[in-house]
mmCIF file of C-alpha atoms and ligand atoms in Angstrom:
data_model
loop_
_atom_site.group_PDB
_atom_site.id
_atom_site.type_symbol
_atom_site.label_atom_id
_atom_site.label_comp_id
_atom_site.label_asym_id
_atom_site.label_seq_id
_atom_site.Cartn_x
_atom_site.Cartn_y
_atom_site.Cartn_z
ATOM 1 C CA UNK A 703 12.378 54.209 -45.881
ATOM 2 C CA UNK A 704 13.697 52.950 -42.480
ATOM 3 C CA UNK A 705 10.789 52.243 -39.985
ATOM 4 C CA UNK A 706 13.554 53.888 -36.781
ATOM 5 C CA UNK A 707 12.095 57.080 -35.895
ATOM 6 C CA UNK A 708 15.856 58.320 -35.693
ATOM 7 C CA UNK A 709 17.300 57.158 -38.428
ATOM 8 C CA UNK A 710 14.486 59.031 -40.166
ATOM 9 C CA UNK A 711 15.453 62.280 -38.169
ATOM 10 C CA UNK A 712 19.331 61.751 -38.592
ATOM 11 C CA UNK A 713 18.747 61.378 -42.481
ATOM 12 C CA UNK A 714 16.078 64.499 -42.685
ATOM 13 C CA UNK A 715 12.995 62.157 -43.602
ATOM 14 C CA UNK A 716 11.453 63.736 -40.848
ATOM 15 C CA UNK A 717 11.917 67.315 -40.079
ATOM 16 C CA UNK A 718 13.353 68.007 -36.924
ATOM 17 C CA UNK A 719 15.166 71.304 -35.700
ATOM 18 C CA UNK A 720 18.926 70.056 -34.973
ATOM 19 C CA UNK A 721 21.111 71.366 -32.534
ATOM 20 C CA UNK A 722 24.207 70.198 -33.547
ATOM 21 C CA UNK A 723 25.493 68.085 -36.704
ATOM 22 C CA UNK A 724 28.774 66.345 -37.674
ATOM 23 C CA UNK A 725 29.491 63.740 -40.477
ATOM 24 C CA UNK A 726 28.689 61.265 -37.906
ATOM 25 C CA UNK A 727 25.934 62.762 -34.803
ATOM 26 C CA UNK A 728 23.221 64.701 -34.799
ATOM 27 C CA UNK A 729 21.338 66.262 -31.842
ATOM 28 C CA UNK A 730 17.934 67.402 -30.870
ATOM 29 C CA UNK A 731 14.943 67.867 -28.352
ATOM 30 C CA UNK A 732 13.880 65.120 -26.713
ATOM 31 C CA UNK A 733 9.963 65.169 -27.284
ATOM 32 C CA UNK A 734 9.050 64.310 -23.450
ATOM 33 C CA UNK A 735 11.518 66.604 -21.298
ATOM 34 C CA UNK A 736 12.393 65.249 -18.301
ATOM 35 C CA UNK A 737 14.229 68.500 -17.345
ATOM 36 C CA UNK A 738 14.399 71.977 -18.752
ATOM 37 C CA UNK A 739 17.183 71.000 -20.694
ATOM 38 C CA UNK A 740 16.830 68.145 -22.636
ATOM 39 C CA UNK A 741 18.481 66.917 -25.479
ATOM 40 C CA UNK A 742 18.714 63.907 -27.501
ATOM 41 C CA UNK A 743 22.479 63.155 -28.600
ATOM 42 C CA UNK A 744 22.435 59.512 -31.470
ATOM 43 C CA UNK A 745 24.947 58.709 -34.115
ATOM 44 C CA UNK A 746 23.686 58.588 -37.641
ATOM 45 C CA UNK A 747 24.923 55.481 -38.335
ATOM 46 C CA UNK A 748 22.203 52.769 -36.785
ATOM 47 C CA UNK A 749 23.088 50.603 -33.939
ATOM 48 C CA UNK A 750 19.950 49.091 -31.228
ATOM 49 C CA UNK A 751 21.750 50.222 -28.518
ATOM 50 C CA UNK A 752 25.406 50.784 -26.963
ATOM 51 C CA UNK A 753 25.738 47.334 -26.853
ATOM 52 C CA UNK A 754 25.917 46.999 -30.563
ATOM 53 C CA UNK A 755 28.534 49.951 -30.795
ATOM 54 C CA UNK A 756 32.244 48.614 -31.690
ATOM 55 C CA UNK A 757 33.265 51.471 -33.011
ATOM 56 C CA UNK A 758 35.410 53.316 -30.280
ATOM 57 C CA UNK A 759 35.530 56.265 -32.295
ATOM 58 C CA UNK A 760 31.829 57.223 -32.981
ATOM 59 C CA UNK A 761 31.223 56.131 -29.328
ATOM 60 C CA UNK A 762 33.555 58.923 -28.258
ATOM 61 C CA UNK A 763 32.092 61.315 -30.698
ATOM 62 C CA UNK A 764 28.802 60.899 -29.040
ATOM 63 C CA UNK A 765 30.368 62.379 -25.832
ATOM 64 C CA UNK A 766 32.143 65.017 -27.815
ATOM 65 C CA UNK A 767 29.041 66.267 -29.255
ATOM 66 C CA UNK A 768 27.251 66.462 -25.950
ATOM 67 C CA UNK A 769 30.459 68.187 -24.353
ATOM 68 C CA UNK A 770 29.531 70.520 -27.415
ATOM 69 C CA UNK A 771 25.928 70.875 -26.908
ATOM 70 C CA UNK A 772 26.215 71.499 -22.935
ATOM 71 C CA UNK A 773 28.644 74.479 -23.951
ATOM 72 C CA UNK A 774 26.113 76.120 -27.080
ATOM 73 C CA UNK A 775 23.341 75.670 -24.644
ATOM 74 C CA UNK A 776 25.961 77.333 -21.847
ATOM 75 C CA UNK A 777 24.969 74.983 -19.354
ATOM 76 C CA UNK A 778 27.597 73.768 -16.784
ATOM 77 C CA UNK A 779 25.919 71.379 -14.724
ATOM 78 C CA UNK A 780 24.322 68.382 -16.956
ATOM 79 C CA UNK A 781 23.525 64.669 -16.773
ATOM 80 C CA UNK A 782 24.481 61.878 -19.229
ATOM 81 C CA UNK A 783 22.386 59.122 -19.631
ATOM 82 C CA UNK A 784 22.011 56.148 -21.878
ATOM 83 C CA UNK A 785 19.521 54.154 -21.207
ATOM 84 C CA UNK A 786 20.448 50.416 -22.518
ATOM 85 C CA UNK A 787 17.480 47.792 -22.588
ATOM 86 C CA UNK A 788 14.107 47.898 -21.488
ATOM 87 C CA UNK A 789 14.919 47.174 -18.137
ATOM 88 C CA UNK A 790 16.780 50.303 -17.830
ATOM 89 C CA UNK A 791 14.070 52.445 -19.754
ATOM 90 C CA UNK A 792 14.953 52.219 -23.301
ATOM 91 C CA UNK A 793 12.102 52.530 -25.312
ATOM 92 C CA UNK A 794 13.617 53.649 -28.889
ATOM 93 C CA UNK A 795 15.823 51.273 -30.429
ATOM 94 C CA UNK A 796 18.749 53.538 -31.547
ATOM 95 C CA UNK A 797 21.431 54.048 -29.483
ATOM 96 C CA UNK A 798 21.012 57.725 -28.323
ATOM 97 C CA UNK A 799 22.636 59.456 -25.175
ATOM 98 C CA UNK A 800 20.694 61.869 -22.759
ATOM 99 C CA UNK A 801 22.016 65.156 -22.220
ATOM 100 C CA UNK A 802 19.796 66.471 -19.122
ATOM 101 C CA UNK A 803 19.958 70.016 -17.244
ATOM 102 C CA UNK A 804 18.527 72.918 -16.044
ATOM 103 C CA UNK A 805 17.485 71.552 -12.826
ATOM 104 C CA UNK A 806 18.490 70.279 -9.703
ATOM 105 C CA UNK A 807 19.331 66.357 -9.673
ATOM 106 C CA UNK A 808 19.157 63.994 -7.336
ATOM 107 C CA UNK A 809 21.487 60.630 -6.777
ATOM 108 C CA UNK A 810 20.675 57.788 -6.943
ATOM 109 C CA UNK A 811 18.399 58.272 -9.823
ATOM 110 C CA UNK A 812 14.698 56.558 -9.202
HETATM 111 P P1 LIG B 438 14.792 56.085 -24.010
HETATM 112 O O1 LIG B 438 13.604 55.870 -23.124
HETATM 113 O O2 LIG B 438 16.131 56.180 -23.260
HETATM 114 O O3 LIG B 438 14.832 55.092 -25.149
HETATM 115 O O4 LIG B 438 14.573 57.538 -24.644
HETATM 116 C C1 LIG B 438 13.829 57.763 -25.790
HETATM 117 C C2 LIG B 438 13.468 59.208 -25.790
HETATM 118 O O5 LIG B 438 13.136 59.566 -27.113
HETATM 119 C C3 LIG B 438 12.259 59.570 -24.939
HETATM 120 O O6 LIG B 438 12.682 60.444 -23.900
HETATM 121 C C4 LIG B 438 11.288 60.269 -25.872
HETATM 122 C C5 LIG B 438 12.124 60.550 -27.096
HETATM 123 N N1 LIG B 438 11.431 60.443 -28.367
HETATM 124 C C6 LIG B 438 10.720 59.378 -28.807
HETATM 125 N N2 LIG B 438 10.271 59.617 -30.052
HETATM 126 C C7 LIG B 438 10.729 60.838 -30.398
HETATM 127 C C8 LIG B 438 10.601 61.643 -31.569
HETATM 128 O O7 LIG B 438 9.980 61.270 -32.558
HETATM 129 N N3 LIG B 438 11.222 62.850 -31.552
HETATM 130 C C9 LIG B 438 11.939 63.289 -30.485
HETATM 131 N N4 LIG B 438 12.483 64.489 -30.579
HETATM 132 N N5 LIG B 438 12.081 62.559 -29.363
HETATM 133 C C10 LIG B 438 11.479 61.358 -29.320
#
């Protein structure tokens, strides 16, 4: 049993309603929305953060798959965020991506 709360999502250890799924992404809530949209975009295949991502491939699927989820959820306006260290607000430890909308948003972000 891995002790990454995502990897346990991505592999179905713990039950989570998915948005979308490929062979290599899944995507979900985000259990503290920061906006009325928010979703949770990771690869299933466990890396700490973008950092650790070589793969140019499954990084670009990552944005496909939000692209994807912005258009099921019919929103047009959306933010992408991945937060990389805990300087910039990571706080789990699998590379996931942000999809954020349903709101006004300001720039610079806080
Ligand atoms: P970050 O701070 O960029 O590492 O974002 C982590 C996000 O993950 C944060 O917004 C809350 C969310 N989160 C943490 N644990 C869980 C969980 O068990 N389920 C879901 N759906 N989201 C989670």
């Amino acid at each position: 049993m891995s002790n990454c709360i995502f990897c346990r999502i991505a592999n179905g250890e713990i039950s989570t309603e998915l948005l979308y799924e490929d062979d290599k992404v899944v995507a979900f809530k985000d259990l503290n929305p920061q906006a009325p949209i928010h979703i949770l975009i990771i690869p299933k295949e466990h890396s700490d953060s973008v950092k650790e991502m070589n793969d140019e491939v499954s990084i670009g699927r990552l944005f496909t798959a939000a692209k994807k989820v912005a258009e099921k959820l019919d929103t047009e306006h959306y933010r992408l965020v991945i937060n990389t260290g805990i300087g910039a607000g990571q706080s789990v430890f699998h590379t996931h991506l942000h999809l954020l909308g349903g709101r006004l948003m300001s720039w610079p972000p806080g």
